[in-house]
Structure formats: C-alpha cells, structure tokens
Amino acid sequence: MSTRTMHLAVEASLWHTDGRWRLPGTFTRDDYFTDPRRWVEMAKIAERGAMDLIFWGEGYGIPSTFEGRTDAAVRWGVQWPRHDMSTMIPVLAWETRHIGFVQTLSTTFYHPFHVARFSASMDHVTGGRLGLNLINSARTADFGNFGYDELPAHADRYERMQEFVDVCKALWDSVDPLALVLDPETGEFADPRLVRAVNHRGRFFSSAGPLPVLPSPQRRPLLLQAGGSAAGNAFAARNVDVQYASAGDDEDAWRKMRRQRQLLNENLAAAGRPTDDVKLIFDVAPVIGDTQDDARELLRAMRATVTPEAALAYLSHNTTFDFATLPERFTLAEVVHQAEERGGSRNGALHALAFTLGPDDKITKEVLVDEVRRMIVPGGCVGTPAQVADRIEALHLRGDGDGFALHLRPSITGSVALFVDRVIPLLQARGVFRRDYGDSATLRERMAR
C-alpha cells in the first residue's frame, strides 16, 4: 500500500454556466448560484470527504470578444453570471471546521494594500483556512470594466504581479505577533516598535503601511498560482505555496504532469527553494456513472448542451481572438499569432488546440466547435466509481503531482456527494488519500504535508 497521499480540492468556479444548467439535478430555475444554503450543503459534503479546499476562479466581465459584444455570452450563459464568491467564504467557514477556501484575485486590477488587508481579515474569520490564487488578467472584457483601453504587455503584467506580492508580504509582516501588550496596569495596548512601516514606492505601487490588521492565524494566506507560461512558472517558484496546472485528459497526461514537475523543480532550484516547498495540483474532471455506459452518456449530454455559438464565444473570451471573424477554413497557427499580437495568453487554450489539431492543418469551424466542447467538458476520467478511482490513482502515482482540483459536474451537491461517497472511500482503502484531517490547525499546515 502506498503511503504517498494526495490533496483533493473542489473546483467550484462555474457550475451554473456553459450549458450545464440545462441538465437534471442542477437546480434549474432556482437561485442556487446566489443562495448560500446550496454552497453550505456542498461544503459540508466536501468536508465529510476530508477534502482540502474549495477553489473559486475569477472573472470580472461578461465575455464580449465574440462579435465585439456580450450578446452571445448573455444568450447562452457563457461564463456569466459571475458573482464575487469571496462573500460566501464567511458563511461557509461558520458552517464548517476544517475545509479551506481559495479565492482568486487579479494582481492586474487590485491594489496590494486592499488584498493584504482583506485576506488577513478573512484569515481571522476562517480560523486560518484562507488561500489566495493570484492571477494577472488577460481578458478584454475584464479590462474594460477597470478603465483600460487595451491589454498591457505580457511582461509588464508579470512584473506588476511580482511587485504586488512583494508589497503584500511586506504588509502581512508589518505587525509582529508579539506586538499586543494589553497591560491593564499601564494602559499600554501595543508595542510601537513591533508595528513597522513599509514605505514601498515602486514602478506600479506605493504603500506606506503598516497593515492595520493583527497577524492572522497563518500570518500569510496560502498562496496559489495557475499560470503556465515561462514567466508564470518562474513566478510560482519564487512566490507561492501551491501551483495549479493542467495536463490535459489524454492517455499521456501523466507524462505532461512529470514534465511540469521537472520544470517546477528547475525553477525552484533557480529561486533557491527546496523542491518540496511548492505543491503541484492538477485539474481533472471526473464524469461518474453507475456503469461506464451511464458515464459516457452523461459526458455526451454535457457536451451537447454547448451550442456552436456558445463554444466560439467561450473560446473568444479565453483567447482574446474573435472567432466570429474566421473564414470557413483556417489554420490555428494564424489564429495563435493574431491572438498573441493582441496580448493574449502564450500558453492557454489556443496552444492546447493547436497541439491537438495541428497548427498548420486547415480545419473548419465545425471541427473547432467539437474540440471546444471537449475542452469545456473533458473526457479523460469517465466511468464507474472504481474506474474513476483507478484513473486518479494512476495519474497520482505516475504523474508525480501532489493532488487534484476536481471539476465535479453537473450538480453542485449531487456530483460532489457521488465522488465523496463512492470514489474517496476507494482512494482511502488504497492508501492514497487520508481518512480525516488529522491535527493540522491551518490550511497551510495541511497543504505542507
């Protein structure tokens, strides 16, 4: 029996969008997305399974790249609506004891003082269970809402991101844990020598400090990062506790996981950090049925909910390229070049598509739509509970990762309960997932193991 256990997270970003709302069991027509009771139910189920954390991605605008307007995204529910899910965290923390909560925040739009104060305060509220997934934004719909006319250069976004983290860390460390005196005899509340100014003035940010928040249970929230570019990988190695990565859903996914681990270790060595300093978590999308045929039918049904226009609006939003402008036949190499000229991601959806379909082969919109459906609803982990457990265990042991962020669809509670009740016991019996939370007091402590 293996003693190398994995970490497991619920990827909770977009249960309600991209056609999934059309399927039975997804609370269609009620207000589940805005109703905290649904999220509390899901969080309790995940905690029953001893899962590590709930993860929310983030976006700040209604997708508008396709045809230069929001109509398609609104019509088909493409990655909208998208509320600020940090508002759910105090509710879920009150109703649970162990599971952690990771909120994504953009270093492109926020000021580090705001994020440092918010996260330190929320870490108190959760009892040391908060994580931050730091991103730099590259979607045109987001930029327009914050007053930008165009995307900043890729290198500038990462330089800003590094300065952002440096300022946050200085602010988190500006109040010493021993600063409070609370002497009723003298009336002295705190020792001013242990509350220090930051006085940062940089290219992108200025902040005087100190942070007007007491040191939180973790001192700093658990930091995550999900960029896959060379700059993103180097940033992760310098700064974060957990890197979130994608390895695809084909039979060679474990090889891609190993390459990502090797790349991370090389970057950690360059940054002067031990190789076990950063955990590496990969996304996986289990589709579970009582039989393999049931699971395949659910996969087919989920993919069928994505209309052609919705697929192209989704891809346009995530690549900065308007796919409404394409001719009937085209090469992805041409599209990649144009998207990069507009400041789009250099290691995202388009590159994955080009790798799968071939960058220089002429393809049609129909072929592209089918592939985008597979991207939105991956099919690499489909089957009975035992088959899903087999796949996850094999990826874990062969891929050299530290765990998985699980896209459990389509039901916000039912799909999580199915995994917790029928897959996790199999992983526990095989010794690759823990049976309880143990004695870890904070999210950071648990993720370090």
mmCIF file with all atom_site columns, N, CA, C and O in Angstrom, residues 146-168:
data_model
loop_
_atom_site.group_PDB
_atom_site.id
_atom_site.type_symbol
_atom_site.label_atom_id
_atom_site.label_alt_id
_atom_site.label_comp_id
_atom_site.label_asym_id
_atom_site.label_entity_id
_atom_site.label_seq_id
_atom_site.pdbx_PDB_ins_code
_atom_site.Cartn_x
_atom_site.Cartn_y
_atom_site.Cartn_z
_atom_site.occupancy
_atom_site.B_iso_or_equiv
_atom_site.pdbx_formal_charge
_atom_site.auth_seq_id
_atom_site.auth_comp_id
_atom_site.auth_asym_id
_atom_site.auth_atom_id
_atom_site.pdbx_PDB_model_num
ATOM 1  N N  . PHE A 1 146 ? -12.369 47.999 -15.794 1.00 0.00 ? 146 PHE A N  1
ATOM 2  C CA . PHE A 1 146 ? -11.452 48.696 -14.895 1.00 0.00 ? 146 PHE A CA 1
ATOM 3  C C  . PHE A 1 146 ? -10.789 49.900 -15.562 1.00 0.00 ? 146 PHE A C  1
ATOM 4  O O  . PHE A 1 146 ? -9.784  50.422 -15.071 1.00 0.00 ? 146 PHE A O  1
ATOM 5  N N  . GLY A 1 147 ? -11.340 50.332 -16.696 1.00 0.00 ? 147 GLY A N  1
ATOM 6  C CA . GLY A 1 147 ? -10.887 51.571 -17.301 1.00 0.00 ? 147 GLY A CA 1
ATOM 7  C C  . GLY A 1 147 ? -9.718  51.454 -18.250 1.00 0.00 ? 147 GLY A C  1
ATOM 8  O O  . GLY A 1 147 ? -9.157  52.476 -18.655 1.00 0.00 ? 147 GLY A O  1
ATOM 9  N N  . TYR A 1 148 ? -9.363  50.234 -18.658 1.00 0.00 ? 148 TYR A N  1
ATOM 10 C CA . TYR A 1 148 ? -8.254  50.062 -19.597 1.00 0.00 ? 148 TYR A CA 1
ATOM 11 C C  . TYR A 1 148 ? -8.785  50.045 -21.025 1.00 0.00 ? 148 TYR A C  1
ATOM 12 O O  . TYR A 1 148 ? -9.829  49.459 -21.311 1.00 0.00 ? 148 TYR A O  1
ATOM 13 N N  . ASP A 1 149 ? -8.042  50.621 -21.932 1.00 0.00 ? 149 ASP A N  1
ATOM 14 C CA . ASP A 1 149 ? -8.404  50.593 -23.345 1.00 0.00 ? 149 ASP A CA 1
ATOM 15 C C  . ASP A 1 149 ? -7.804  49.395 -24.070 1.00 0.00 ? 149 ASP A C  1
ATOM 16 O O  . ASP A 1 149 ? -8.314  48.960 -25.095 1.00 0.00 ? 149 ASP A O  1
ATOM 17 N N  . GLU A 1 150 ? -6.707  48.855 -23.529 1.00 0.00 ? 150 GLU A N  1
ATOM 18 C CA . GLU A 1 150 ? -6.050  47.710 -24.166 1.00 0.00 ? 150 GLU A CA 1
ATOM 19 C C  . GLU A 1 150 ? -5.306  46.909 -23.113 1.00 0.00 ? 150 GLU A C  1
ATOM 20 O O  . GLU A 1 150 ? -5.083  47.376 -21.981 1.00 0.00 ? 150 GLU A O  1
ATOM 21 N N  . LEU A 1 151 ? -4.921  45.686 -23.481 1.00 0.00 ? 151 LEU A N  1
ATOM 22 C CA . LEU A 1 151 ? -4.186  44.825 -22.559 1.00 0.00 ? 151 LEU A CA 1
ATOM 23 C C  . LEU A 1 151 ? -2.743  45.303 -22.416 1.00 0.00 ? 151 LEU A C  1
ATOM 24 O O  . LEU A 1 151 ? -2.086  45.604 -23.412 1.00 0.00 ? 151 LEU A O  1
ATOM 25 N N  . PRO A 1 152 ? -2.221  45.361 -21.187 1.00 0.00 ? 152 PRO A N  1
ATOM 26 C CA . PRO A 1 152 ? -0.796  45.647 -21.030 1.00 0.00 ? 152 PRO A CA 1
ATOM 27 C C  . PRO A 1 152 ? 0.047   44.508 -21.600 1.00 0.00 ? 152 PRO A C  1
ATOM 28 O O  . PRO A 1 152 ? -0.448  43.385 -21.793 1.00 0.00 ? 152 PRO A O  1
ATOM 29 N N  . ALA A 1 153 ? 1.288   44.771 -21.854 1.00 0.00 ? 153 ALA A N  1
ATOM 30 C CA . ALA A 1 153 ? 2.191   43.743 -22.364 1.00 0.00 ? 153 ALA A CA 1
ATOM 31 C C  . ALA A 1 153 ? 2.320   42.603 -21.368 1.00 0.00 ? 153 ALA A C  1
ATOM 32 O O  . ALA A 1 153 ? 2.245   42.803 -20.152 1.00 0.00 ? 153 ALA A O  1
ATOM 33 N N  . HIS A 1 154 ? 2.520   41.392 -21.889 1.00 0.00 ? 154 HIS A N  1
ATOM 34 C CA . HIS A 1 154 ? 2.631   40.197 -21.040 1.00 0.00 ? 154 HIS A CA 1
ATOM 35 C C  . HIS A 1 154 ? 3.714   40.369 -19.982 1.00 0.00 ? 154 HIS A C  1
ATOM 36 O O  . HIS A 1 154 ? 3.505   40.066 -18.797 1.00 0.00 ? 154 HIS A O  1
ATOM 37 N N  . ALA A 1 155 ? 4.884   40.850 -20.374 1.00 0.00 ? 155 ALA A N  1
ATOM 38 C CA . ALA A 1 155 ? 5.987   41.009 -19.418 1.00 0.00 ? 155 ALA A CA 1
ATOM 39 C C  . ALA A 1 155 ? 5.641   42.029 -18.339 1.00 0.00 ? 155 ALA A C  1
ATOM 40 O O  . ALA A 1 155 ? 5.991   41.842 -17.157 1.00 0.00 ? 155 ALA A O  1
ATOM 41 N N  . ASP A 1 156 ? 4.950   43.102 -18.712 1.00 0.00 ? 156 ASP A N  1
ATOM 42 C CA . ASP A 1 156 ? 4.555   44.112 -17.722 1.00 0.00 ? 156 ASP A CA 1
ATOM 43 C C  . ASP A 1 156 ? 3.584   43.546 -16.698 1.00 0.00 ? 156 ASP A C  1
ATOM 44 O O  . ASP A 1 156 ? 3.637   43.881 -15.512 1.00 0.00 ? 156 ASP A O  1
ATOM 45 N N  . ARG A 1 157 ? 2.686   42.666 -17.146 1.00 0.00 ? 157 ARG A N  1
ATOM 46 C CA . ARG A 1 157 ? 1.724   42.084 -16.213 1.00 0.00 ? 157 ARG A CA 1
ATOM 47 C C  . ARG A 1 157 ? 2.431   41.243 -15.154 1.00 0.00 ? 157 ARG A C  1
ATOM 48 O O  . ARG A 1 157 ? 2.063   41.266 -13.980 1.00 0.00 ? 157 ARG A O  1
ATOM 49 N N  . TYR A 1 158 ? 3.452   40.514 -15.546 1.00 0.00 ? 158 TYR A N  1
ATOM 50 C CA . TYR A 1 158 ? 4.171   39.693 -14.567 1.00 0.00 ? 158 TYR A CA 1
ATOM 51 C C  . TYR A 1 158 ? 5.083   40.524 -13.677 1.00 0.00 ? 158 TYR A C  1
ATOM 52 O O  . TYR A 1 158 ? 5.287   40.203 -12.505 1.00 0.00 ? 158 TYR A O  1
ATOM 53 N N  . GLU A 1 159 ? 5.643   41.604 -14.225 1.00 0.00 ? 159 GLU A N  1
ATOM 54 C CA . GLU A 1 159 ? 6.446   42.489 -13.375 1.00 0.00 ? 159 GLU A CA 1
ATOM 55 C C  . GLU A 1 159 ? 5.558   43.134 -12.318 1.00 0.00 ? 159 GLU A C  1
ATOM 56 O O  . GLU A 1 159 ? 5.940   43.243 -11.139 1.00 0.00 ? 159 GLU A O  1
ATOM 57 N N  . ARG A 1 160 ? 4.380   43.549 -12.719 1.00 0.00 ? 160 ARG A N  1
ATOM 58 C CA . ARG A 1 160 ? 3.420   44.115 -11.772 1.00 0.00 ? 160 ARG A CA 1
ATOM 59 C C  . ARG A 1 160 ? 3.028   43.062 -10.724 1.00 0.00 ? 160 ARG A C  1
ATOM 60 O O  . ARG A 1 160 ? 2.909   43.362 -9.531  1.00 0.00 ? 160 ARG A O  1
ATOM 61 N N  . MET A 1 161 ? 2.822   41.838 -11.170 1.00 0.00 ? 161 MET A N  1
ATOM 62 C CA . MET A 1 161 ? 2.421   40.757 -10.280 1.00 0.00 ? 161 MET A CA 1
ATOM 63 C C  . MET A 1 161 ? 3.482   40.506 -9.207  1.00 0.00 ? 161 MET A C  1
ATOM 64 O O  . MET A 1 161 ? 3.168   40.292 -8.026  1.00 0.00 ? 161 MET A O  1
ATOM 65 N N  . GLN A 1 162 ? 4.756   40.526 -9.611  1.00 0.00 ? 162 GLN A N  1
ATOM 66 C CA . GLN A 1 162 ? 5.825   40.310 -8.637  1.00 0.00 ? 162 GLN A CA 1
ATOM 67 C C  . GLN A 1 162 ? 5.868   41.437 -7.606  1.00 0.00 ? 162 GLN A C  1
ATOM 68 O O  . GLN A 1 162 ? 5.999   41.193 -6.400  1.00 0.00 ? 162 GLN A O  1
ATOM 69 N N  . GLU A 1 163 ? 5.747   42.662 -8.075  1.00 0.00 ? 163 GLU A N  1
ATOM 70 C CA . GLU A 1 163 ? 5.755   43.780 -7.133  1.00 0.00 ? 163 GLU A CA 1
ATOM 71 C C  . GLU A 1 163 ? 4.541   43.706 -6.206  1.00 0.00 ? 163 GLU A C  1
ATOM 72 O O  . GLU A 1 163 ? 4.641   43.994 -5.008  1.00 0.00 ? 163 GLU A O  1
ATOM 73 N N  . PHE A 1 164 ? 3.410   43.306 -6.742  1.00 0.00 ? 164 PHE A N  1
ATOM 74 C CA . PHE A 1 164 ? 2.195   43.150 -5.951  1.00 0.00 ? 164 PHE A CA 1
ATOM 75 C C  . PHE A 1 164 ? 2.437   42.200 -4.772  1.00 0.00 ? 164 PHE A C  1
ATOM 76 O O  . PHE A 1 164 ? 2.113   42.508 -3.620  1.00 0.00 ? 164 PHE A O  1
ATOM 77 N N  . VAL A 1 165 ? 3.005   41.045 -5.048  1.00 0.00 ? 165 VAL A N  1
ATOM 78 C CA . VAL A 1 165 ? 3.249   40.057 -3.986  1.00 0.00 ? 165 VAL A CA 1
ATOM 79 C C  . VAL A 1 165 ? 4.278   40.572 -2.989  1.00 0.00 ? 165 VAL A C  1
ATOM 80 O O  . VAL A 1 165 ? 4.140   40.370 -1.765  1.00 0.00 ? 165 VAL A O  1
ATOM 81 N N  . ASP A 1 166 ? 5.309   41.234 -3.475  1.00 0.00 ? 166 ASP A N  1
ATOM 82 C CA . ASP A 1 166 ? 6.318   41.780 -2.562  1.00 0.00 ? 166 ASP A CA 1
ATOM 83 C C  . ASP A 1 166 ? 5.691   42.763 -1.571  1.00 0.00 ? 166 ASP A C  1
ATOM 84 O O  . ASP A 1 166 ? 6.013   42.744 -0.371  1.00 0.00 ? 166 ASP A O  1
ATOM 85 N N  . VAL A 1 167 ? 4.789   43.612 -2.060  1.00 0.00 ? 167 VAL A N  1
ATOM 86 C CA . VAL A 1 167 ? 4.141   44.582 -1.183  1.00 0.00 ? 167 VAL A CA 1
ATOM 87 C C  . VAL A 1 167 ? 3.217   43.865 -0.199  1.00 0.00 ? 167 VAL A C  1
ATOM 88 O O  . VAL A 1 167 ? 3.192   44.178 0.995   1.00 0.00 ? 167 VAL A O  1
ATOM 89 N N  . CYS A 1 168 ? 2.447   42.909 -0.686  1.00 0.00 ? 168 CYS A N  1
ATOM 90 C CA . CYS A 1 168 ? 1.564   42.148 0.220   1.00 0.00 ? 168 CYS A CA 1
ATOM 91 C C  . CYS A 1 168 ? 2.350   41.479 1.329   1.00 0.00 ? 168 CYS A C  1
ATOM 92 O O  . CYS A 1 168 ? 1.961   41.538 2.508   1.00 0.00 ? 168 CYS A O  1
#
